[in-house]
Amino acid sequence: MIEPHNWGRWGADDERGTLNLLTPEVVLAAMGSVRQGRVVSLALPIRGSTSSPARLGVPHLPGRPLPQHFMSVDGADYAAGVRPIGPGVCVCDDALVVSPHGTTTHLDALCHMWTGDKLYNGHDAARVRSYGATRCGIDKAGGIVTRGVFLDVAAALGVPHLDGGFRIGADLLDGADIRPGDAVVIRTGWPLVHASDPGRYQHPQPGLSYEAGLWLAERDVALVAMDNAAIAALDDHGRCTEPLEEDLHLLFLWRHGIHLLEMLWLEELATLGATEFLFMLAPLTVEGGTASPVNPLAVL
Amino acid sequence: MIEPHNWGRWGADDERGTLNLLTPEVVLAAMGSVRQGRVVSLALPIRGSTSSPARLGVPHLPGRPLPQHFMSVDGADYAAGVRPIGPGVCVCDDALVVSPHGTTTHLDALCHMWTGDKLYNGHDAARVRSYGATRCGIDKAGGIVTRGVFLDVAAALGVPHLDGGFRIGADLLDGADIRPGDAVVIRTGWPLVHASDPGRYQHPQPGLSYEAGLWLAERDVALVAMDNAAIAALDDHGRCTEPLEEDLHLLFLWRHGIHLLEMLWLEELATLGATEFLFMLAPLTVEGGTASPVNPLAVL
Amino acid sequence: MIEPHNWGRWGADDERGTLNLLTPEVVLAAMGSVRQGRVVSLALPIRGSTSSPARLGVPHLPGRPLPQHFMSVDGADYAAGVRPIGPGVCVCDDALVVSPHGTTTHLDALCHMWTGDKLYNGHDAARVRSYGATRCGIDKAGGIVTRGVFLDVAAALGVPHLDGGFRIGADLLDGADIRPGDAVVIRTGWPLVHASDPGRYQHPQPGLSYEAGLWLAERDVALVAMDNAAIAALDDHGRCTEPLEEDLHLLFLWRHGIHLLEMLWLEELATLGATEFLFMLAPLTVEGGTASPVNPLAVL
Amino acid sequence: MIEPHNWGRWGADDERGTLNLLTPEVVLAAMGSVRQGRVVSLALPIRGSTSSPARLGVPHLPGRPLPQHFMSVDGADYAAGVRPIGPGVCVCDDALVVSPHGTTTHLDALCHMWTGDKLYNGHDAARVRSYGATRCGIDKAGGIVTRGVFLDVAAALGVPHLDGGFRIGADLLDGADIRPGDAVVIRTGWPLVHASDPGRYQHPQPGLSYEAGLWLAERDVALVAMDNAAIAALDDHGRCTEPLEEDLHLLFLWRHGIHLLEMLWLEELATLGATEFLFMLAPLTVEGGTASPVNPLAVL
């Protein structure tokens, strides 16, 4: 049996904004990270056209239901004779079907993973029901505004991307200036593999080692963000092979209440050379959700 | 036939971040609006449990398909005997089905409305197809980080909320310190009606007058954000009754390339007394989408 | 505590086609009911265009998520310039989102309702999980081919439709020639109310009395089919007011293993004057589903 | 340019039941095909649990969005403490998201494929819009009750299944007793490949040759039904390689108004040795749909 570490440290999780680590001081300090006034999106596109093979062209994990995007009325309809909704006014409308994990840039809710029968902070796991999670759902994450720290591990090692299966050791993080409440953004470069050879993307994947995870958790970061699919490395069969007590999702989400942000697109950020910025993340307020698709912003 | 006004002024719309008005100077200046380090969400909850009447309890327009949220595996399943995905590791997963217009706090894409056969900037409206909009889609909006200005019209008039059908005149905005690139957030208080009497919410609704709209457009704001459902007022039948040439969606989206943010929850912001803040909005990168559900943040 | 009656009579429910009452003899005898060679559909339309108010124009219960139908590529797209999938070949494609109960003509699975912690035939109710029902799901219903008997109660009483709240007594069924394995189709005429005044349709509704339900159950019918929304009558608030021990869903689905078919359109059948026919129903093989939208056929 | 052949022969397609070939005489005669009173489903399961790899274990074409099935409340929820909807009454409820083509046993609507700018019977293809097809939609197919003829080509050739890429020649059909209005059900055995080696299933696939298609079309069959994914054979890349004028979908759907039923499960039927039966098919009444998932029944 593994033990929780930081239950209670992050707030009672009975209202929005459990991350009480994100104090006004942390937020105010983060503003000082902005130097250029440049806004960079860290999200992959959501490509949902089900009648086009294009949507397969976005990084995703095997077997997951990819996003679906439907126009319920569009410009081609009007061109073909559909009556405008008012005299002269044309409108287009759409719908999105999305299962965030493994398919989009998304933030995991604290309820996303646990061991035993308790969620983070000791809430009964059986309260995560078909209606949604009444505790630790994504609606409790609130808006996350803090300092972002960019650790471009691939660049530090002088490679375009880390190798599949590679685990980032704690030594590769050592020396980084990390403060409590930081959003730590780590680049493996793995999405470049998808761009050049989609078939190779899914597995294996590089990821964080347990020791590196511990190193980050001990520094009380607010959020760990990466451009791989599962924070941990994936083996040739797409599995995380860490033993239960070293599982990185359990380490961050369940033991420490640290949110995880996965499947980022960091290539633009990497070319800009910034290592510190204002990080802004606004998960959708899906009551009881296990995750939210997001568009994280770095303000340089 | 009505004429476009500001086509071209906002950028060529062929890549992300068409709002070239949001210059580095605007972004940097916005940082100066943060004084307390407090982050406030301006979003309504997304309540999608289809087997519970609760989801009807969120403001929405009649006839619209409300968000649906499904757990594909949850804590109750494990309690009932579902095998964990790994030895000791439980995971919950979910899906969201959402049509943003009229059902959630959402940002309209510039393609959402037009007249004639051209979108904003003169793109062919017939390019908005079942695959999505290849021009002026929500993926082109990019992250919006700018100064937010809060105009609490209900408070200014000394009422808890404006009356259904009331139109905010330009005189009620006059004197406000609005700069190019601002996100102007206007409170009618109308969602309070939903809280006390859901049946009254849908229509009529208060909204902006055309004159007030012109006043804002002339000031080159980046975004107009309100807590009603359609920016314009709605009559007893739920319709905007402005003539075509005074249609507010056409004025903002189509003539001026000004994004619209609707169905905000501004009650918390209203109690905090802030009139200026850092505004941050990160629409999902749905390729060719007509809108995105969003969780706008005000950093006070 | 109410007691199950016929657990075990209908088969072990561990494979498709639990209704072992539908013996070859019953099926063969049903063929003799065909006299004209005329096929009549008993289904309401599924109208799913979310950008049109039309979909509200189909009978449905309040608060239920109505069907949504999306074209992912259509003829208007090609007219507007979308490239055919092959040289000269155009294809259209679509998606359907449907929650059958209360929104479509549908067949309830035996797992749809229960009391206590056991499903029909004593299966553990906790085996109905987010993955679906491993016992008594709609995939177990199999194809239902049997004799149909039409009881046009509205016509028998000389009214266009029964009144809202009216309960069909056992006396109104008495005398009908019902045999084991029959599909009994009962007309209230209530959908006519929707056609003339949609606002009145939802509630109250006429329905079956408990005594009539018992009368049918005792005759070992395979299926009870009606054109109201809930078999039982609905009061002014849309509720079935029978006490637990007289609940009609429990009586049929849970106590007797008799499937329920709801929200039929029987007006065409009513005008044809047939009282006996070949009844054919083929629920979708959704593994573990609680219902299936269906298109029941009467072959006269 | 290829030419339509039988436009107009099958009815005006302005109401349900365009297949006027299915005359009362044809339906009555079909009843005589029933000898054993045995009902056999010809459908594959619809397996929609998105959190389980099981759903990948059903035959499907690559890149298609697989069915998704969600329980919005289930038995595990009640076991975990969800309150029953009434005193003692538990209910489970669900939703299905389905794109039929390439993912389920489904019937193609006549609008599913065309060449040029006209659908079958000369309707304007641009009338197939985001709202659905106002002509030749699946709602127009009506219930199909007719004689079924089973041609087990794999058995006739003494193989468990035809080879990938194999085309069934007209010679292999010659001699079969086919009458106008018949539903011709052809077995390739290809789904057995999926059962033993899912990776091999998608392509290549065996299928019908153009000559065999012509042979069937000339006999005025009502419907061609097969257990492969696309009626035509698929090459190593999953493509039909027939030239435009020999495209089988165009031949059947567009030139002759003959419905196509794909992705059947015929293994149970094959073991029963029946060559003639009552065929019954009831597509969902999705207004303007391009297809319907179905559960075709053979009554032996």
PDB file of C-alpha atoms in Angstrom, chain D residues 118-300:
ATOM      1  CA  LYS D 118     -27.763  14.651 -59.085  1.00  0.00           C
ATOM      2  CA  LEU D 119     -28.800  11.992 -56.610  1.00  0.00           C
ATOM      3  CA  TYR D 120     -30.744   8.903 -57.561  1.00  0.00           C
ATOM      4  CA  ASN D 121     -33.936   9.804 -59.366  1.00  0.00           C
ATOM      5  CA  GLY D 122     -32.445  13.106 -60.441  1.00  0.00           C
ATOM      6  CA  HIS D 123     -32.797  15.034 -57.215  1.00  0.00           C
ATOM      7  CA  ASP D 124     -30.415  17.929 -56.792  1.00  0.00           C
ATOM      8  CA  ALA D 125     -27.424  16.712 -54.765  1.00  0.00           C
ATOM      9  CA  ALA D 126     -27.079  20.146 -53.191  1.00  0.00           C
ATOM     10  CA  ARG D 127     -30.279  19.350 -51.286  1.00  0.00           C
ATOM     11  CA  VAL D 128     -28.225  17.055 -49.112  1.00  0.00           C
ATOM     12  CA  ARG D 129     -27.283  19.634 -46.501  1.00  0.00           C
ATOM     13  CA  SER D 130     -26.135  19.868 -42.928  1.00  0.00           C
ATOM     14  CA  TYR D 131     -29.776  19.498 -41.962  1.00  0.00           C
ATOM     15  CA  GLY D 132     -29.869  16.115 -43.692  1.00  0.00           C
ATOM     16  CA  ALA D 133     -30.995  14.897 -47.087  1.00  0.00           C
ATOM     17  CA  THR D 134     -34.470  16.045 -48.013  1.00  0.00           C
ATOM     18  CA  ARG D 135     -34.442  13.470 -50.799  1.00  0.00           C
ATOM     19  CA  CYS D 136     -33.249   9.861 -50.706  1.00  0.00           C
ATOM     20  CA  GLY D 137     -32.515   9.897 -46.969  1.00  0.00           C
ATOM     21  CA  ILE D 138     -32.636   6.741 -44.878  1.00  0.00           C
ATOM     22  CA  ASP D 139     -36.055   7.765 -43.562  1.00  0.00           C
ATOM     23  CA  LYS D 140     -37.360   7.125 -47.062  1.00  0.00           C
ATOM     24  CA  ALA D 141     -36.244   3.504 -47.133  1.00  0.00           C
ATOM     25  CA  GLY D 142     -39.123   2.343 -44.957  1.00  0.00           C
ATOM     26  CA  GLY D 143     -39.387  -1.143 -43.531  1.00  0.00           C
ATOM     27  CA  ILE D 144     -38.057  -3.808 -45.875  1.00  0.00           C
ATOM     28  CA  VAL D 145     -39.864  -7.139 -45.652  1.00  0.00           C
ATOM     29  CA  THR D 146     -39.195  -9.515 -48.487  1.00  0.00           C
ATOM     30  CA  ARG D 147     -37.756 -12.861 -49.439  1.00  0.00           C
ATOM     31  CA  GLY D 148     -34.119 -13.301 -48.515  1.00  0.00           C
ATOM     32  CA  VAL D 149     -31.834 -15.453 -50.634  1.00  0.00           C
ATOM     33  CA  PHE D 150     -28.562 -16.574 -49.126  1.00  0.00           C
ATOM     34  CA  LEU D 151     -25.591 -17.090 -51.406  1.00  0.00           C
ATOM     35  CA  ASP D 152     -22.763 -18.539 -49.360  1.00  0.00           C
ATOM     36  CA  VAL D 153     -19.951 -18.042 -51.845  1.00  0.00           C
ATOM     37  CA  ALA D 154     -17.234 -19.045 -49.424  1.00  0.00           C
ATOM     38  CA  ALA D 155     -18.951 -22.364 -48.757  1.00  0.00           C
ATOM     39  CA  ALA D 156     -19.608 -22.912 -52.445  1.00  0.00           C
ATOM     40  CA  LEU D 157     -15.890 -22.537 -53.071  1.00  0.00           C
ATOM     41  CA  GLY D 158     -15.068 -24.787 -50.157  1.00  0.00           C
ATOM     42  CA  VAL D 159     -13.100 -22.192 -48.208  1.00  0.00           C
ATOM     43  CA  PRO D 160     -13.691 -20.749 -44.744  1.00  0.00           C
ATOM     44  CA  HIS D 161     -13.552 -17.285 -46.270  1.00  0.00           C
ATOM     45  CA  LEU D 162     -12.678 -15.692 -49.570  1.00  0.00           C
ATOM     46  CA  ASP D 163      -9.226 -14.201 -49.944  1.00  0.00           C
ATOM     47  CA  GLY D 164      -8.547 -10.492 -49.521  1.00  0.00           C
ATOM     48  CA  GLY D 165      -8.914  -8.812 -52.896  1.00  0.00           C
ATOM     49  CA  PHE D 166     -10.945 -11.665 -54.374  1.00  0.00           C
ATOM     50  CA  ARG D 167     -13.810 -10.549 -56.606  1.00  0.00           C
ATOM     51  CA  ILE D 168     -16.940 -12.669 -56.813  1.00  0.00           C
ATOM     52  CA  GLY D 169     -17.633 -13.186 -60.492  1.00  0.00           C
ATOM     53  CA  ALA D 170     -21.072 -13.319 -62.051  1.00  0.00           C
ATOM     54  CA  ASP D 171     -20.439 -16.998 -62.750  1.00  0.00           C
ATOM     55  CA  LEU D 172     -20.541 -17.666 -59.026  1.00  0.00           C
ATOM     56  CA  LEU D 173     -24.050 -16.266 -58.817  1.00  0.00           C
ATOM     57  CA  ASP D 174     -25.337 -17.816 -61.999  1.00  0.00           C
ATOM     58  CA  GLY D 175     -27.995 -20.399 -61.399  1.00  0.00           C
ATOM     59  CA  ALA D 176     -29.245 -18.768 -58.219  1.00  0.00           C
ATOM     60  CA  ASP D 177     -32.995 -18.357 -58.149  1.00  0.00           C
ATOM     61  CA  ILE D 178     -33.314 -14.597 -57.806  1.00  0.00           C
ATOM     62  CA  ARG D 179     -36.614 -12.744 -58.185  1.00  0.00           C
ATOM     63  CA  PRO D 180     -37.487  -9.059 -58.360  1.00  0.00           C
ATOM     64  CA  GLY D 181     -37.685  -7.565 -54.887  1.00  0.00           C
ATOM     65  CA  ASP D 182     -35.431 -10.139 -53.255  1.00  0.00           C
ATOM     66  CA  ALA D 183     -32.891  -9.269 -50.581  1.00  0.00           C
ATOM     67  CA  VAL D 184     -29.754 -11.043 -51.717  1.00  0.00           C
ATOM     68  CA  VAL D 185     -27.421 -11.886 -48.869  1.00  0.00           C
ATOM     69  CA  ILE D 186     -23.902 -12.819 -49.914  1.00  0.00           C
ATOM     70  CA  ARG D 187     -21.321 -14.381 -47.623  1.00  0.00           C
ATOM     71  CA  THR D 188     -17.598 -13.894 -48.064  1.00  0.00           C
ATOM     72  CA  GLY D 189     -16.746 -15.141 -44.567  1.00  0.00           C
ATOM     73  CA  TRP D 190     -14.345 -12.218 -44.171  1.00  0.00           C
ATOM     74  CA  PRO D 191     -15.382 -11.361 -40.581  1.00  0.00           C
ATOM     75  CA  LEU D 192     -13.804 -14.666 -39.544  1.00  0.00           C
ATOM     76  CA  VAL D 193     -10.474 -13.051 -40.356  1.00  0.00           C
ATOM     77  CA  HIS D 194     -11.235 -10.407 -37.774  1.00  0.00           C
ATOM     78  CA  ALA D 195     -12.087 -13.011 -35.180  1.00  0.00           C
ATOM     79  CA  SER D 196      -8.758 -14.752 -35.656  1.00  0.00           C
ATOM     80  CA  ASP D 197      -6.518 -11.809 -36.573  1.00  0.00           C
ATOM     81  CA  PRO D 198      -8.067  -8.319 -36.218  1.00  0.00           C
ATOM     82  CA  GLY D 199      -5.026  -6.690 -37.757  1.00  0.00           C
ATOM     83  CA  ARG D 200      -5.667  -8.410 -41.065  1.00  0.00           C
ATOM     84  CA  TYR D 201      -9.338  -7.526 -41.308  1.00  0.00           C
ATOM     85  CA  GLN D 202      -9.306  -3.970 -42.614  1.00  0.00           C
ATOM     86  CA  HIS D 203      -7.650  -4.529 -45.959  1.00  0.00           C
ATOM     87  CA  PRO D 204      -7.517  -6.078 -48.398  1.00  0.00           C
ATOM     88  CA  GLN D 205     -11.057  -7.466 -48.415  1.00  0.00           C
ATOM     89  CA  PRO D 206     -12.916  -9.692 -50.851  1.00  0.00           C
ATOM     90  CA  GLY D 207     -15.978  -8.280 -52.595  1.00  0.00           C
ATOM     91  CA  LEU D 208     -18.327  -8.338 -55.494  1.00  0.00           C
ATOM     92  CA  SER D 209     -17.149  -7.868 -59.086  1.00  0.00           C
ATOM     93  CA  TYR D 210     -18.828  -5.307 -61.282  1.00  0.00           C
ATOM     94  CA  GLU D 211     -20.153  -8.079 -63.491  1.00  0.00           C
ATOM     95  CA  ALA D 212     -21.759  -9.765 -60.530  1.00  0.00           C
ATOM     96  CA  GLY D 213     -23.212  -6.402 -59.531  1.00  0.00           C
ATOM     97  CA  LEU D 214     -24.718  -5.955 -62.967  1.00  0.00           C
ATOM     98  CA  TRP D 215     -26.106  -9.466 -62.824  1.00  0.00           C
ATOM     99  CA  LEU D 216     -27.913  -8.611 -59.590  1.00  0.00           C
ATOM    100  CA  ALA D 217     -29.090  -5.200 -60.718  1.00  0.00           C
ATOM    101  CA  GLU D 218     -30.600  -6.672 -63.846  1.00  0.00           C
ATOM    102  CA  ARG D 219     -32.693  -8.974 -61.704  1.00  0.00           C
ATOM    103  CA  ASP D 220     -34.307  -6.028 -59.898  1.00  0.00           C
ATOM    104  CA  VAL D 221     -33.326  -7.075 -56.423  1.00  0.00           C
ATOM    105  CA  ALA D 222     -34.454  -4.759 -53.621  1.00  0.00           C
ATOM    106  CA  LEU D 223     -31.275  -4.955 -51.616  1.00  0.00           C
ATOM    107  CA  VAL D 224     -27.774  -6.383 -51.746  1.00  0.00           C
ATOM    108  CA  ALA D 225     -26.405  -7.428 -48.372  1.00  0.00           C
ATOM    109  CA  MET D 226     -22.882  -8.589 -47.603  1.00  0.00           C
ATOM    110  CA  ASP D 227     -20.548  -9.355 -44.737  1.00  0.00           C
ATOM    111  CA  ASN D 228     -17.664  -7.307 -46.092  1.00  0.00           C
ATOM    112  CA  ALA D 229     -17.273  -3.592 -45.433  1.00  0.00           C
ATOM    113  CA  ALA D 230     -17.819  -2.010 -48.842  1.00  0.00           C
ATOM    114  CA  ILE D 231     -19.623  -4.502 -51.148  1.00  0.00           C
ATOM    115  CA  ALA D 232     -16.727  -4.030 -53.580  1.00  0.00           C
ATOM    116  CA  ALA D 233     -13.345  -5.572 -52.882  1.00  0.00           C
ATOM    117  CA  LEU D 234     -10.691  -3.466 -51.140  1.00  0.00           C
ATOM    118  CA  ASP D 235      -7.062  -3.424 -52.148  1.00  0.00           C
ATOM    119  CA  ASP D 236      -4.013  -3.442 -49.899  1.00  0.00           C
ATOM    120  CA  HIS D 237      -4.564   0.219 -49.126  1.00  0.00           C
ATOM    121  CA  GLY D 238      -8.246  -0.135 -48.313  1.00  0.00           C
ATOM    122  CA  ARG D 239      -9.441   1.306 -51.594  1.00  0.00           C
ATOM    123  CA  CYS D 240     -12.012   0.182 -54.160  1.00  0.00           C
ATOM    124  CA  THR D 241     -10.113   0.225 -57.427  1.00  0.00           C
ATOM    125  CA  GLU D 242     -12.992  -0.098 -59.862  1.00  0.00           C
ATOM    126  CA  PRO D 243     -13.109   2.780 -62.337  1.00  0.00           C
ATOM    127  CA  LEU D 244     -15.939   5.271 -61.938  1.00  0.00           C
ATOM    128  CA  GLU D 245     -18.194   3.556 -64.439  1.00  0.00           C
ATOM    129  CA  GLU D 246     -17.833   0.262 -62.597  1.00  0.00           C
ATOM    130  CA  ASP D 247     -18.143   1.592 -59.063  1.00  0.00           C
ATOM    131  CA  LEU D 248     -20.470  -0.742 -57.203  1.00  0.00           C
ATOM    132  CA  HIS D 249     -21.940   1.858 -54.874  1.00  0.00           C
ATOM    133  CA  LEU D 250     -22.831   4.007 -57.847  1.00  0.00           C
ATOM    134  CA  LEU D 251     -24.177   0.986 -59.702  1.00  0.00           C
ATOM    135  CA  PHE D 252     -26.517  -0.037 -56.923  1.00  0.00           C
ATOM    136  CA  LEU D 253     -27.430   3.118 -55.008  1.00  0.00           C
ATOM    137  CA  TRP D 254     -27.262   5.704 -57.731  1.00  0.00           C
ATOM    138  CA  ARG D 255     -28.030   3.992 -61.003  1.00  0.00           C
ATOM    139  CA  HIS D 256     -30.574   1.456 -59.791  1.00  0.00           C
ATOM    140  CA  GLY D 257     -31.879   2.643 -56.448  1.00  0.00           C
ATOM    141  CA  ILE D 258     -30.887  -0.633 -54.819  1.00  0.00           C
ATOM    142  CA  HIS D 259     -30.092  -0.330 -51.123  1.00  0.00           C
ATOM    143  CA  LEU D 260     -26.864  -1.745 -49.755  1.00  0.00           C
ATOM    144  CA  LEU D 261     -26.516  -3.494 -46.433  1.00  0.00           C
ATOM    145  CA  GLU D 262     -22.942  -3.883 -45.213  1.00  0.00           C
ATOM    146  CA  MET D 263     -20.916  -5.465 -42.435  1.00  0.00           C
ATOM    147  CA  LEU D 264     -23.278  -8.319 -41.715  1.00  0.00           C
ATOM    148  CA  TRP D 265     -22.501 -11.234 -39.439  1.00  0.00           C
ATOM    149  CA  LEU D 266     -23.509 -14.294 -41.426  1.00  0.00           C
ATOM    150  CA  GLU D 267     -21.734 -17.077 -39.601  1.00  0.00           C
ATOM    151  CA  GLU D 268     -24.771 -18.264 -37.671  1.00  0.00           C
ATOM    152  CA  LEU D 269     -26.897 -18.221 -40.792  1.00  0.00           C
ATOM    153  CA  ALA D 270     -24.202 -20.156 -42.641  1.00  0.00           C
ATOM    154  CA  THR D 271     -24.260 -22.996 -40.177  1.00  0.00           C
ATOM    155  CA  LEU D 272     -28.016 -23.358 -40.459  1.00  0.00           C
ATOM    156  CA  GLY D 273     -28.033 -24.323 -44.099  1.00  0.00           C
ATOM    157  CA  ALA D 274     -30.978 -22.158 -45.135  1.00  0.00           C
ATOM    158  CA  THR D 275     -30.872 -20.612 -48.583  1.00  0.00           C
ATOM    159  CA  GLU D 276     -34.223 -18.886 -48.486  1.00  0.00           C
ATOM    160  CA  PHE D 277     -35.967 -17.081 -45.646  1.00  0.00           C
ATOM    161  CA  LEU D 278     -38.082 -14.130 -44.709  1.00  0.00           C
ATOM    162  CA  PHE D 279     -35.856 -11.059 -44.596  1.00  0.00           C
ATOM    163  CA  MET D 280     -36.804  -8.170 -42.372  1.00  0.00           C
ATOM    164  CA  LEU D 281     -35.022  -4.860 -42.010  1.00  0.00           C
ATOM    165  CA  ALA D 282     -36.214  -1.748 -40.181  1.00  0.00           C
ATOM    166  CA  PRO D 283     -33.826   1.213 -40.562  1.00  0.00           C
ATOM    167  CA  LEU D 284     -34.231   3.959 -37.994  1.00  0.00           C
ATOM    168  CA  THR D 285     -36.333   6.868 -39.217  1.00  0.00           C
ATOM    169  CA  VAL D 286     -33.505   9.403 -39.036  1.00  0.00           C
ATOM    170  CA  GLU D 287     -34.754  12.257 -41.172  1.00  0.00           C
ATOM    171  CA  GLY D 288     -32.304  12.860 -43.962  1.00  0.00           C
ATOM    172  CA  GLY D 289     -29.807  10.298 -42.681  1.00  0.00           C
ATOM    173  CA  THR D 290     -27.166   8.793 -44.946  1.00  0.00           C
ATOM    174  CA  ALA D 291     -27.453   5.393 -43.260  1.00  0.00           C
ATOM    175  CA  SER D 292     -28.873   3.595 -40.258  1.00  0.00           C
ATOM    176  CA  PRO D 293     -27.316   1.090 -37.944  1.00  0.00           C
ATOM    177  CA  VAL D 294     -29.585  -1.931 -38.195  1.00  0.00           C
ATOM    178  CA  ASN D 295     -30.242  -5.398 -36.887  1.00  0.00           C
ATOM    179  CA  PRO D 296     -31.406  -7.339 -39.944  1.00  0.00           C
ATOM    180  CA  LEU D 297     -33.405 -10.456 -39.210  1.00  0.00           C
ATOM    181  CA  ALA D 298     -33.671 -13.677 -41.138  1.00  0.00           C
ATOM    182  CA  VAL D 299     -36.738 -15.724 -40.245  1.00  0.00           C
ATOM    183  CA  LEU D 300     -36.088 -19.299 -41.289  1.00  0.00           C
TER     184      LEU D 300
END
